[in-house]
mmCIF file of C-alpha atoms in Angstrom:
data_model
loop_
_atom_site.group_PDB
_atom_site.id
_atom_site.type_symbol
_atom_site.label_atom_id
_atom_site.label_comp_id
_atom_site.label_asym_id
_atom_site.label_seq_id
_atom_site.Cartn_x
_atom_site.Cartn_y
_atom_site.Cartn_z
ATOM 1 C CA MET A 1 -26.711 -14.303 -3.410
ATOM 2 C CA LYS A 2 -23.100 -13.484 -2.658
ATOM 3 C CA ASN A 3 -21.028 -12.453 -5.657
ATOM 4 C CA THR A 4 -17.252 -12.211 -5.576
ATOM 5 C CA LEU A 5 -16.624 -9.243 -7.818
ATOM 6 C CA TYR A 6 -12.887 -8.817 -7.938
ATOM 7 C CA THR A 7 -9.583 -9.249 -6.187
ATOM 8 C CA LEU A 8 -7.991 -5.955 -5.247
ATOM 9 C CA VAL A 9 -4.315 -5.617 -4.433
ATOM 10 C CA LEU A 10 -3.589 -2.601 -2.279
ATOM 11 C CA SER A 11 -1.362 0.175 -3.540
ATOM 12 C CA ALA A 12 1.931 0.798 -1.773
ATOM 13 C CA ALA A 13 1.555 4.498 -2.489
ATOM 14 C CA LEU A 14 -0.036 6.826 0.042
ATOM 15 C CA PHE A 15 -3.129 7.157 -2.114
ATOM 16 C CA SER A 16 -4.405 5.109 -5.029
ATOM 17 C CA CYS A 17 -5.954 7.004 -7.939
ATOM 18 C CA ALA A 18 -9.318 6.104 -9.465
ATOM 19 C CA GLU A 19 -8.677 7.950 -12.748
ATOM 20 C CA ASN A 20 -7.301 6.248 -15.826
ATOM 21 C CA ASN A 21 -5.000 7.939 -18.338
ATOM 22 C CA ASN A 22 -7.966 9.475 -20.159
ATOM 23 C CA GLY A 23 -9.238 11.128 -16.985
ATOM 24 C CA GLU A 24 -12.200 8.762 -16.780
ATOM 25 C CA ILE A 25 -13.230 7.270 -13.446
ATOM 26 C CA ASN A 26 -12.817 3.515 -13.251
ATOM 27 C CA ASP A 27 -15.568 1.357 -11.813
ATOM 28 C CA PRO A 28 -14.172 0.090 -8.473
ATOM 29 C CA LEU A 29 -16.194 -3.101 -8.828
ATOM 30 C CA SER A 30 -14.686 -3.904 -12.219
ATOM 31 C CA PRO A 31 -12.210 -6.805 -12.470
ATOM 32 C CA THR A 32 -9.938 -4.527 -14.532
ATOM 33 C CA ASN A 33 -9.495 -2.044 -11.664
ATOM 34 C CA MET A 34 -6.554 -3.602 -9.841
ATOM 35 C CA THR A 35 -3.466 -2.116 -8.291
ATOM 36 C CA GLU A 36 -0.340 -3.946 -7.275
ATOM 37 C CA SER A 37 1.145 -4.027 -3.801
ATOM 38 C CA ASP A 38 2.993 -6.309 -1.441
ATOM 39 C CA MET A 39 0.724 -5.422 1.492
ATOM 40 C CA LEU A 40 -2.517 -7.324 1.271
ATOM 41 C CA ASN A 41 -4.650 -9.050 -1.341
ATOM 42 C CA PHE A 42 -8.385 -9.237 -0.826
ATOM 43 C CA SER A 43 -11.565 -9.857 -2.731
ATOM 44 C CA VAL A 44 -14.884 -8.101 -2.276
ATOM 45 C CA ASP A 45 -18.093 -10.070 -1.784
ATOM 46 C CA THR A 46 -21.238 -8.077 -2.487
ATOM 47 C CA LEU A 47 -23.793 -9.387 -0.011
ATOM 48 C CA TYR A 48 -26.710 -6.994 -0.601
ATOM 49 C CA THR A 49 -27.530 -4.204 -3.063
ATOM 50 C CA ASP A 50 -30.801 -2.661 -1.829
ATOM 51 C CA LEU A 51 -29.829 -0.563 1.180
ATOM 52 C CA GLU A 52 -31.290 2.937 1.186
ATOM 53 C CA ASN A 53 -29.812 5.052 3.984
ATOM 54 C CA PRO A 54 -28.004 2.552 6.218
ATOM 55 C CA TRP A 55 -26.227 3.708 9.360
ATOM 56 C CA GLY A 56 -25.207 1.052 11.891
ATOM 57 C CA MET A 57 -24.271 -2.644 11.975
ATOM 58 C CA VAL A 58 -24.148 -5.082 14.883
ATOM 59 C CA TRP A 59 -23.855 -8.847 15.302
ATOM 60 C CA LEU A 60 -25.970 -10.836 17.744
ATOM 61 C CA GLU A 61 -24.744 -13.703 19.883
ATOM 62 C CA ASP A 62 -26.616 -16.166 17.637
ATOM 63 C CA GLY A 63 -24.643 -14.949 14.599
ATOM 64 C CA ARG A 64 -27.340 -12.840 12.996
ATOM 65 C CA MET A 65 -26.483 -9.322 11.916
ATOM 66 C CA LEU A 66 -28.646 -6.209 12.223
ATOM 67 C CA VAL A 67 -28.397 -3.146 9.975
ATOM 68 C CA THR A 68 -30.216 0.087 10.785
ATOM 69 C CA GLU A 69 -31.860 2.179 8.080
ATOM 70 C CA ARG A 70 -32.291 5.856 8.848
ATOM 71 C CA GLN A 71 -36.029 5.898 8.097
ATOM 72 C CA GLY A 72 -36.559 3.645 11.120
ATOM 73 C CA GLU A 73 -36.124 0.007 10.044
ATOM 74 C CA ILE A 74 -33.706 -2.634 11.322
ATOM 75 C CA LEU A 75 -32.890 -5.299 8.722
ATOM 76 C CA ILE A 76 -31.964 -8.853 9.772
ATOM 77 C CA PHE A 77 -29.181 -10.777 8.014
ATOM 78 C CA GLU A 78 -28.103 -14.359 8.590
ATOM 79 C CA ASN A 79 -25.142 -16.169 7.002
ATOM 80 C CA ASP A 80 -24.376 -12.986 5.053
ATOM 81 C CA GLU A 81 -27.799 -12.907 3.405
ATOM 82 C CA PHE A 82 -30.853 -10.727 4.041
ATOM 83 C CA THR A 83 -33.535 -12.882 5.630
ATOM 84 C CA GLY A 84 -36.341 -10.668 4.353
ATOM 85 C CA GLU A 85 -37.251 -9.947 7.979
ATOM 86 C CA LYS A 86 -37.056 -6.780 10.039
ATOM 87 C CA VAL A 87 -36.973 -6.123 13.752
ATOM 88 C CA GLN A 88 -40.395 -5.256 15.143
ATOM 89 C CA GLY A 89 -41.265 -2.742 17.852
ATOM 90 C CA MET A 90 -38.848 0.095 17.096
ATOM 91 C CA PRO A 91 -40.277 3.424 18.352
ATOM 92 C CA ASP A 92 -41.149 6.166 15.880
ATOM 93 C CA VAL A 93 -38.156 8.196 14.753
ATOM 94 C CA TYR A 94 -37.726 11.805 13.691
ATOM 95 C CA ALA A 95 -36.740 10.960 10.112
ATOM 96 C CA ARG A 96 -35.914 14.387 8.802
ATOM 97 C CA GLY A 97 -32.780 15.361 6.880
ATOM 98 C CA GLN A 98 -29.853 13.656 8.610
ATOM 99 C CA GLY A 99 -32.025 12.511 11.504
ATOM 100 C CA GLY A 100 -33.674 9.159 12.053
ATOM 101 C CA LEU A 101 -32.534 5.738 13.236
ATOM 102 C CA LEU A 102 -28.769 5.896 13.673
ATOM 103 C CA ASP A 103 -26.264 3.643 15.441
ATOM 104 C CA ILE A 104 -26.796 0.254 17.078
ATOM 105 C CA GLN A 105 -24.417 -1.664 19.367
ATOM 106 C CA ARG A 106 -24.652 -4.723 21.617
ATOM 107 C CA LYS A 107 -23.510 -5.173 25.212
ATOM 108 C CA ASP A 108 -24.265 -8.550 26.781
ATOM 109 C CA ASP A 109 -27.916 -9.270 25.970
ATOM 110 C CA TRP A 110 -28.860 -5.598 25.496
ATOM 111 C CA LEU A 111 -29.065 -3.684 22.225
ATOM 112 C CA TYR A 112 -28.179 -0.006 22.553
ATOM 113 C CA ILE A 113 -29.798 2.138 19.876
ATOM 114 C CA ALA A 114 -29.296 5.787 18.913
ATOM 115 C CA TYR A 115 -32.130 7.552 17.150
ATOM 116 C CA ALA A 116 -33.685 10.964 16.667
ATOM 117 C CA LYS A 117 -36.829 10.962 18.792
ATOM 118 C CA PRO A 118 -39.853 13.063 17.739
ATOM 119 C CA MET A 119 -40.397 15.731 20.372
ATOM 120 C CA GLN A 120 -42.412 18.893 20.767
ATOM 121 C CA GLY A 121 -40.249 21.409 18.940
ATOM 122 C CA GLY A 122 -38.577 18.863 16.649
ATOM 123 C CA GLY A 123 -36.296 15.941 17.385
ATOM 124 C CA ALA A 124 -33.658 14.953 19.931
ATOM 125 C CA THR A 125 -30.791 12.477 19.660
ATOM 126 C CA THR A 126 -31.796 9.709 22.068
ATOM 127 C CA ILE A 127 -30.169 6.558 23.419
ATOM 128 C CA MET A 128 -32.379 3.609 24.314
ATOM 129 C CA ARG A 129 -31.728 -0.026 25.115
ATOM 130 C CA ALA A 130 -33.828 -3.124 24.571
ATOM 131 C CA ARG A 131 -33.573 -6.872 24.314
ATOM 132 C CA LEU A 132 -34.370 -8.850 21.186
ATOM 133 C CA GLU A 133 -36.869 -11.662 21.686
ATOM 134 C CA GLY A 134 -37.206 -13.429 18.364
ATOM 135 C CA ASN A 135 -37.523 -10.456 16.030
ATOM 136 C CA ASN A 136 -39.180 -8.198 18.609
ATOM 137 C CA LEU A 137 -37.661 -5.424 20.718
ATOM 138 C CA VAL A 138 -38.736 -5.961 24.321
ATOM 139 C CA ASP A 139 -37.876 -4.424 27.711
ATOM 140 C CA GLN A 140 -37.307 -1.055 26.065
ATOM 141 C CA GLU A 141 -35.711 1.631 28.229
ATOM 142 C CA GLU A 142 -34.959 5.199 27.196
ATOM 143 C CA LEU A 143 -31.631 6.059 28.813
ATOM 144 C CA ILE A 144 -30.968 9.673 27.847
ATOM 145 C CA GLN A 145 -31.947 12.291 25.304
ATOM 146 C CA THR A 146 -30.180 15.420 24.202
ATOM 147 C CA THR A 147 -31.623 18.812 25.067
ATOM 148 C CA PRO A 148 -33.093 21.043 23.904
ATOM 149 C CA ALA A 149 -35.129 19.491 21.096
ATOM 150 C CA THR A 150 -34.839 21.394 17.831
ATOM 151 C CA ASP A 151 -36.462 21.249 14.396
ATOM 152 C CA SER A 152 -33.065 21.314 12.679
ATOM 153 C CA GLY A 153 -32.566 18.458 10.248
ATOM 154 C CA VAL A 154 -28.770 18.348 10.480
ATOM 155 C CA HIS A 155 -25.890 17.229 12.716
ATOM 156 C CA PHE A 156 -27.403 14.609 15.010
ATOM 157 C CA GLY A 157 -24.198 12.545 15.418
ATOM 158 C CA CYS A 158 -24.468 9.729 16.522
ATOM 159 C CA ARG A 159 -22.202 6.791 17.371
ATOM 160 C CA ILE A 160 -22.142 4.548 20.443
ATOM 161 C CA ILE A 161 -19.107 2.832 21.996
ATOM 162 C CA PHE A 162 -18.263 1.086 25.288
ATOM 163 C CA ASP A 163 -14.974 1.129 27.176
ATOM 164 C CA ASN A 164 -13.242 -1.483 29.352
ATOM 165 C CA GLU A 165 -15.076 -0.228 32.451
ATOM 166 C CA ASP A 166 -18.550 -0.598 30.926
ATOM 167 C CA TYR A 167 -19.181 3.090 30.378
ATOM 168 C CA LEU A 168 -21.203 4.048 27.317
ATOM 169 C CA TYR A 169 -20.120 7.006 25.175
ATOM 170 C CA PHE A 170 -22.225 8.602 22.468
ATOM 171 C CA SER A 171 -21.743 11.566 20.178
ATOM 172 C CA SER A 172 -24.184 14.367 19.442
ATOM 173 C CA GLY A 173 -23.775 16.983 16.733
ATOM 174 C CA GLU A 174 -24.364 20.685 17.338
ATOM 175 C CA ARG A 175 -27.557 20.538 15.237
ATOM 176 C CA GLY A 176 -26.287 23.204 12.847
ATOM 177 C CA THR A 177 -26.053 25.929 15.514
ATOM 178 C CA LYS A 178 -22.336 26.589 15.998
ATOM 179 C CA PRO A 179 -22.419 28.193 19.485
ATOM 180 C CA ASN A 180 -24.070 25.065 20.929
ATOM 181 C CA ALA A 181 -20.754 23.233 20.845
ATOM 182 C CA GLN A 182 -19.183 25.617 23.402
ATOM 183 C CA ASP A 183 -22.277 25.863 25.624
ATOM 184 C CA LEU A 184 -22.175 23.361 28.487
ATOM 185 C CA THR A 185 -25.846 23.990 29.313
ATOM 186 C CA ASN A 186 -27.018 22.060 26.237
ATOM 187 C CA SER A 187 -26.207 18.600 24.931
ATOM 188 C CA HIS A 188 -25.325 19.484 21.347
ATOM 189 C CA GLY A 189 -21.825 19.400 19.875
ATOM 190 C CA LYS A 190 -20.551 17.045 22.571
ATOM 191 C CA ILE A 191 -19.434 13.515 23.333
ATOM 192 C CA HIS A 192 -21.278 12.119 26.348
ATOM 193 C CA ARG A 193 -20.504 9.407 28.902
ATOM 194 C CA ILE A 194 -23.133 7.506 30.875
ATOM 195 C CA ASN A 195 -23.497 4.264 32.789
ATOM 196 C CA LEU A 196 -25.116 1.339 30.995
ATOM 197 C CA ASP A 197 -28.417 2.051 32.764
ATOM 198 C CA GLY A 198 -28.378 5.713 31.718
ATOM 199 C CA SER A 199 -27.274 7.136 35.055
ATOM 200 C CA ILE A 200 -24.440 9.687 35.216
ATOM 201 C CA PRO A 201 -20.974 8.606 36.413
ATOM 202 C CA GLU A 202 -19.867 10.588 39.438
ATOM 203 C CA ASP A 203 -16.458 11.345 37.924
ATOM 204 C CA ASN A 204 -17.732 12.943 34.705
ATOM 205 C CA PRO A 205 -15.844 16.223 34.189
ATOM 206 C CA PHE A 206 -18.750 18.657 34.555
ATOM 207 C CA VAL A 207 -20.947 17.024 37.199
ATOM 208 C CA ASN A 208 -20.194 19.832 39.662
ATOM 209 C CA GLU A 209 -20.466 22.641 37.106
ATOM 210 C CA PRO A 210 -23.643 24.695 37.750
ATOM 211 C CA ASN A 211 -26.244 24.260 34.963
ATOM 212 C CA ALA A 212 -23.946 22.035 32.883
ATOM 213 C CA VAL A 213 -25.302 18.887 31.253
ATOM 214 C CA LYS A 214 -23.838 16.242 33.536
ATOM 215 C CA SER A 215 -23.292 13.600 30.850
ATOM 216 C CA ILE A 216 -20.790 15.723 28.882
ATOM 217 C CA TRP A 217 -17.367 14.104 28.429
ATOM 218 C CA THR A 218 -15.944 16.479 25.771
ATOM 219 C CA TYR A 219 -17.226 19.573 23.998
ATOM 220 C CA GLY A 220 -16.454 21.740 20.984
ATOM 221 C CA ASN A 221 -17.358 18.848 18.681
ATOM 222 C CA ARG A 222 -19.156 19.718 15.449
ATOM 223 C CA ASN A 223 -20.745 16.462 14.278
ATOM 224 C CA PRO A 224 -18.879 13.270 15.251
ATOM 225 C CA GLN A 225 -20.220 10.479 13.041
ATOM 226 C CA GLY A 226 -17.461 7.967 13.756
ATOM 227 C CA MET A 227 -16.043 6.817 17.097
ATOM 228 C CA ILE A 228 -14.118 3.755 18.283
ATOM 229 C CA TYR A 229 -12.625 2.477 21.531
ATOM 230 C CA ASP A 230 -9.083 1.105 21.328
ATOM 231 C CA ALA A 231 -9.282 -1.459 24.126
ATOM 232 C CA GLU A 232 -5.615 -2.426 23.986
ATOM 233 C CA ASN A 233 -4.438 1.130 24.632
ATOM 234 C CA ASN A 234 -7.514 2.459 26.480
ATOM 235 C CA ARG A 235 -8.051 5.248 23.939
ATOM 236 C CA ILE A 236 -11.057 6.766 22.235
ATOM 237 C CA TRP A 237 -10.798 8.013 18.670
ATOM 238 C CA ALA A 238 -13.484 10.086 16.980
ATOM 239 C CA HIS A 239 -13.586 11.847 13.670
ATOM 240 C CA GLU A 240 -15.282 15.145 13.071
ATOM 241 C CA HIS A 241 -17.576 15.629 10.102
ATOM 242 C CA GLY A 242 -16.382 19.191 9.698
ATOM 243 C CA PRO A 243 -16.889 22.175 7.428
ATOM 244 C CA LYS A 244 -15.281 22.484 3.992
ATOM 245 C CA GLY A 245 -11.628 21.502 4.465
ATOM 246 C CA GLY A 246 -12.054 20.934 8.193
ATOM 247 C CA ASP A 247 -12.775 17.233 8.778
ATOM 248 C CA GLU A 248 -10.750 16.045 11.768
ATOM 249 C CA LEU A 249 -9.432 12.947 13.509
ATOM 250 C CA ASN A 250 -9.361 13.478 17.279
ATOM 251 C CA LEU A 251 -8.046 11.615 20.291
ATOM 252 C CA ILE A 252 -10.897 11.990 22.774
ATOM 253 C CA GLU A 253 -9.907 12.755 26.370
ATOM 254 C CA LYS A 254 -11.876 13.672 29.472
ATOM 255 C CA GLY A 255 -13.157 17.244 29.709
ATOM 256 C CA LYS A 256 -11.281 18.588 26.700
ATOM 257 C CA ASN A 257 -12.479 21.283 24.307
ATOM 258 C CA TYR A 258 -12.032 20.391 20.632
ATOM 259 C CA GLY A 259 -12.569 23.910 19.448
ATOM 260 C CA TRP A 260 -15.626 24.109 17.227
ATOM 261 C CA PRO A 261 -16.342 26.801 16.115
ATOM 262 C CA LEU A 262 -13.598 28.876 17.808
ATOM 263 C CA VAL A 263 -10.846 27.234 15.766
ATOM 264 C CA THR A 264 -11.027 25.260 12.544
ATOM 265 C CA PHE A 265 -8.998 24.456 9.467
ATOM 266 C CA GLY A 266 -12.106 24.726 7.309
ATOM 267 C CA VAL A 267 -14.497 27.315 5.952
ATOM 268 C CA ASP A 268 -18.268 27.272 5.602
ATOM 269 C CA TYR A 269 -19.686 25.555 2.549
ATOM 270 C CA ASP A 270 -20.388 28.945 0.949
ATOM 271 C CA GLY A 271 -16.719 29.873 1.404
ATOM 272 C CA SER A 272 -17.268 32.274 4.302
ATOM 273 C CA VAL A 273 -14.745 32.336 7.138
ATOM 274 C CA ILE A 274 -15.763 30.601 10.366
ATOM 275 C CA SER A 275 -12.635 31.450 12.346
ATOM 276 C CA GLU A 276 -9.286 32.965 11.442
ATOM 277 C CA GLU A 277 -7.604 30.730 14.023
ATOM 278 C CA THR A 278 -6.475 27.136 13.662
ATOM 279 C CA GLU A 279 -5.112 26.846 17.201
ATOM 280 C CA LYS A 280 -5.868 28.468 20.508
ATOM 281 C CA GLU A 281 -4.827 28.079 24.138
ATOM 282 C CA GLY A 282 -7.081 25.602 25.913
ATOM 283 C CA ILE A 283 -8.168 23.944 22.658
ATOM 284 C CA THR A 284 -7.098 20.382 21.853
ATOM 285 C CA PRO A 285 -5.832 20.246 18.237
ATOM 286 C CA PRO A 286 -6.781 17.418 15.878
ATOM 287 C CA VAL A 287 -4.364 14.574 15.313
ATOM 288 C CA HIS A 288 -5.103 15.019 11.598
ATOM 289 C CA TYR A 289 -7.398 17.053 9.375
ATOM 290 C CA TRP A 290 -8.575 16.485 5.818
ATOM 291 C CA ASP A 291 -8.411 19.178 3.159
ATOM 292 C CA PRO A 292 -10.172 18.588 0.852
ATOM 293 C CA SER A 293 -12.857 17.154 3.093
ATOM 294 C CA ILE A 294 -13.769 13.502 2.759
ATOM 295 C CA ALA A 295 -17.002 13.828 4.804
ATOM 296 C CA PRO A 296 -16.138 11.022 7.246
ATOM 297 C CA CYS A 297 -18.800 8.718 8.632
ATOM 298 C CA GLY A 298 -18.395 5.450 10.468
ATOM 299 C CA MET A 299 -15.133 3.914 11.622
ATOM 300 C CA VAL A 300 -13.584 0.699 12.856
ATOM 301 C CA GLN A 301 -10.170 -0.227 14.190
ATOM 302 C CA VAL A 302 -8.832 -3.425 12.666
ATOM 303 C CA THR A 303 -8.045 -5.905 15.427
ATOM 304 C CA SER A 304 -8.556 -9.097 13.422
ATOM 305 C CA ASP A 305 -5.486 -11.152 12.549
ATOM 306 C CA ARG A 306 -7.110 -11.890 9.179
ATOM 307 C CA TYR A 307 -5.760 -8.558 7.894
ATOM 308 C CA GLY A 308 -2.253 -8.765 9.349
ATOM 309 C CA ALA A 309 -0.757 -5.683 7.680
ATOM 310 C CA TRP A 310 -3.776 -3.607 8.705
ATOM 311 C CA GLN A 311 -3.840 -4.450 12.405
ATOM 312 C CA GLY A 312 -4.269 -1.279 14.456
ATOM 313 C CA ASN A 313 -5.304 0.756 11.399
ATOM 314 C CA LEU A 314 -8.501 2.807 11.334
ATOM 315 C CA LEU A 315 -10.899 2.221 8.448
ATOM 316 C CA ILE A 316 -13.021 5.342 7.949
ATOM 317 C CA GLY A 317 -15.965 5.780 5.608
ATOM 318 C CA ALA A 318 -15.888 8.732 3.225
ATOM 319 C CA LEU A 319 -19.245 10.039 2.080
ATOM 320 C CA ALA A 320 -18.094 12.823 -0.232
ATOM 321 C CA HIS A 321 -15.159 11.037 -1.852
ATOM 322 C CA GLN A 322 -16.888 7.653 -1.781
ATOM 323 C CA HIS A 323 -14.129 5.424 -0.489
ATOM 324 C CA VAL A 324 -12.748 3.847 2.669
ATOM 325 C CA ALA A 325 -9.749 5.637 4.175
ATOM 326 C CA ARG A 326 -7.229 3.254 5.736
ATOM 327 C CA VAL A 327 -5.446 5.404 8.320
ATOM 328 C CA GLU A 328 -2.150 4.303 9.813
ATOM 329 C CA LEU A 329 -1.223 5.452 13.312
ATOM 330 C CA ASP A 330 2.094 5.609 15.122
ATOM 331 C CA GLY A 331 0.860 5.560 18.700
ATOM 332 C CA THR A 332 -1.294 8.691 18.843
ATOM 333 C CA THR A 333 0.280 10.247 15.736
ATOM 334 C CA TYR A 334 -1.183 10.133 12.231
ATOM 335 C CA ALA A 335 1.258 8.236 10.001
ATOM 336 C CA GLY A 336 -0.486 8.170 6.615
ATOM 337 C CA GLU A 337 -3.452 6.770 4.761
ATOM 338 C CA GLU A 338 -4.595 4.979 1.667
ATOM 339 C CA LYS A 339 -7.841 5.098 -0.287
ATOM 340 C CA LEU A 340 -9.643 1.790 -0.666
ATOM 341 C CA LEU A 341 -12.718 0.912 -2.773
ATOM 342 C CA GLN A 342 -12.687 4.260 -4.588
ATOM 343 C CA ASP A 343 -16.126 5.218 -5.979
ATOM 344 C CA ILE A 344 -17.939 2.342 -4.255
ATOM 345 C CA GLY A 345 -20.598 4.824 -3.075
ATOM 346 C CA ARG A 346 -21.165 7.038 -0.042
ATOM 347 C CA VAL A 347 -19.627 4.898 2.683
ATOM 348 C CA ARG A 348 -21.777 5.215 5.782
ATOM 349 C CA HIS A 349 -20.103 2.689 8.075
ATOM 350 C CA VAL A 350 -17.317 0.121 8.370
ATOM 351 C CA ALA A 351 -17.463 -2.649 10.982
ATOM 352 C CA GLN A 352 -15.646 -5.815 11.995
ATOM 353 C CA SER A 353 -17.609 -9.000 12.637
ATOM 354 C CA PRO A 354 -17.004 -11.262 15.652
ATOM 355 C CA ASP A 355 -15.201 -13.717 13.360
ATOM 356 C CA GLY A 356 -12.873 -10.965 12.184
ATOM 357 C CA TYR A 357 -14.142 -9.900 8.741
ATOM 358 C CA ILE A 358 -14.566 -6.289 7.597
ATOM 359 C CA TYR A 359 -17.978 -5.163 6.308
ATOM 360 C CA VAL A 360 -18.781 -1.903 4.510
ATOM 361 C CA ILE A 361 -22.217 -0.381 3.888
ATOM 362 C CA THR A 362 -22.987 2.432 1.462
ATOM 363 C CA GLU A 363 -25.827 4.717 0.520
ATOM 364 C CA GLY A 364 -26.535 5.805 -3.012
ATOM 365 C CA THR A 365 -25.219 2.513 -4.367
ATOM 366 C CA GLY A 366 -26.970 0.665 -1.498
ATOM 367 C CA LEU A 367 -24.261 -1.936 -0.978
ATOM 368 C CA MET A 368 -23.171 -4.205 1.810
ATOM 369 C CA VAL A 369 -19.791 -5.725 0.998
ATOM 370 C CA LYS A 370 -17.392 -8.007 2.824
ATOM 371 C CA LEU A 371 -13.641 -7.867 2.426
ATOM 372 C CA ILE A 372 -12.106 -11.322 2.081
ATOM 373 C CA PRO A 373 -8.326 -11.399 2.572
ATOM 374 C CA GLU A 374 -6.415 -13.773 0.327
ATOM 375 C CA GLU A 375 -5.208 -16.846 2.169
#
């Protein structure tokens, strides 16, 4: 049952603080945790509280909503409530560490699904497509898989987007092996571009490079877990789940090298130095980086007119700091940000429904919430 928990008024400051005067952390779902602003009033409807490790969200033409769970299940929601049903026929997934069933998107009557496929030698980030007939996946086609397979349990990516020309882009992490990201002969640490049927576009940047993986669009990417296509401006944005102090927001452009691990603003989690350099000739710098890291995952660009003051903003999930970052852009320049829903849980994804509402899913707290702007 839906439960309107509170009305939150956004802070006009760059960041809103979740600590009270005694240093205690306020409960973000408490009616007493309000801030005042002239920007936008909204309430939060909690739609579901039993998610485990959710990853992706997509809406079907009939209005139903699908949510992927990393262990391999796809939950079915209708009218903002869990139906109790799950999609049938999903292939086995390599559910180890950060791997498993990942993103899901829809194009026409096809569902495009990213998952870690069990392979000899471990698992491989794989893109498949299928149609949904009732609750069953039918006409399944495997489009592409990353190579080589590895038994690493980290840095799979993976997000899927489409552009105005019906190309599909997907991200793949470097699987915890830093040199992979600079090696064009493997798929890891890259953003890829393919046709909707899995074939390789002839104008991809490395199709004529000997031994290169032909689907590569960009390289030097550590572990992109959020990616969006700005249709109005024909731009791709991706954020980089980076090392400690090295999360990045990047403008993704054909054939460019984003530097991992040759340059970085961060250090390894044990404090050891990865690179002394933060910039280098031939390396595309980030539009913004986060220090301290927020551990970004999932992202949406607000295009709905329901959230007038937010139009064009990026809403980015923060796993480590457990909030949604509302990032303002001035063209292709970072202009500032605000923390929303502080301490709601590890935000795995943020998405916008066809009727223009923002949904957020979390792990740890297991929530699906809907942001309702005040009329």
